[in-house]
Amino acid sequence: MKEFLSKNTFHKPPFEIWNGKADPHDETPKRMVVIEKIIKQLPKSQVVYPQDFAPMSIDLLKEIHSPKYIDYLFNLTYSESENYRYPSVFPHRRSCFTEQPNGKLGYFSFDLYTPVNIHLPAAAFIAARGAYSATLAVLDGDKTAYAIGRPPGHHAGYDFMGGYCYINNAAVAAKTLSRQGKVGILDTDFHHGNGTEDIFRVLQENESDPIFLHISIHANGNWKFPYFSGQTTGTDDPLWKGINYALREGTTDDQYDQILEQSLERLSDFKPDFLVIPVGFDTHENDPIGGFKLTTSYYEKMSTRIMSLNLPTVFIQEGGYNLKTIGDNITSFIRGIENSI
Ligand code: Q9C
Ligand code: ZN
């Protein structure tokens, strides 16, 4: 399998702000450096670097994000410095838009974890191109491809950044695949894929015959970030709204596996032509910001199950923050993929 690796080591948010104080930022360049070392040694891996990614038009990003948001993000270079900037003021319900720079920064984000500087647009663009290139590989006939990059994407919504995410890489993949058929998206990151859900809700609002189905399995919002979304979906909710499984603290391999099975059944009922899998290893038992109890060997079972749907599949890296275990976890996950091709 081809792995499209974007380390973007120049993107280094110095901290995140929690309770008025600076906390270490877990979404570090080291994550991809560790992963690179490991995947280069895997027998069936073909690592592809950004210089060999496909060119991608910024117009594609305006099909999944609002043009206003994309114009804002990609014009940062003219107004920001090397120093990362954090918003201080956010819009509230019934707010208006503003062109004031501090206001705009808050307008397009939802937390204090996701700062911007002059180099951020380039990093976000390269990671999105990784997702795009992986998608083209699958459209060209590869059974699977894996965009392993950062910054991650699944918290970035139609017109907002947040949760370390700026551009929704999984949505880039899904939108591109949709030129050739229906797309099922199954998000297995520890956190709710609120950004991806938001994008496909906007794109399919009131659609009676949706071509995207978004399913997310994640920590309950009453317990963990991003709090304001992702409660378990009622069975009579329309498909365009997506399907959520909100799980509790301490979820084990077996408990997770049951939910995964249900999700895959609902995905196959949808009869997609392609799958996009945003995957996070922050579900692991030793993750510093997670809280599930998944084991390293479970990731092989997880990807084997996903592959049992026998569909062309694009995998997209999201979270996973334990630098000691992320390598073993991705190895286990890729083993399940390679043994199913
Ligand atoms: N200091 C992704 O996994 N909460 N984003 C962190 C710990 C934010 C996670 C609190 C979690 C964002 C892509
Ligand atoms: Zn996560």
Tab-separated table of C-alpha atoms in Angstrom, residues 255 334-335:
chain	number	residue	atom	x	y	z
A	255	GLN	CA	-17.204	-3.481	23.579
A	334	ILE	CA	-1.519	-1.695	8.561
A	335	ARG	CA	-0.928	-5.437	9.062
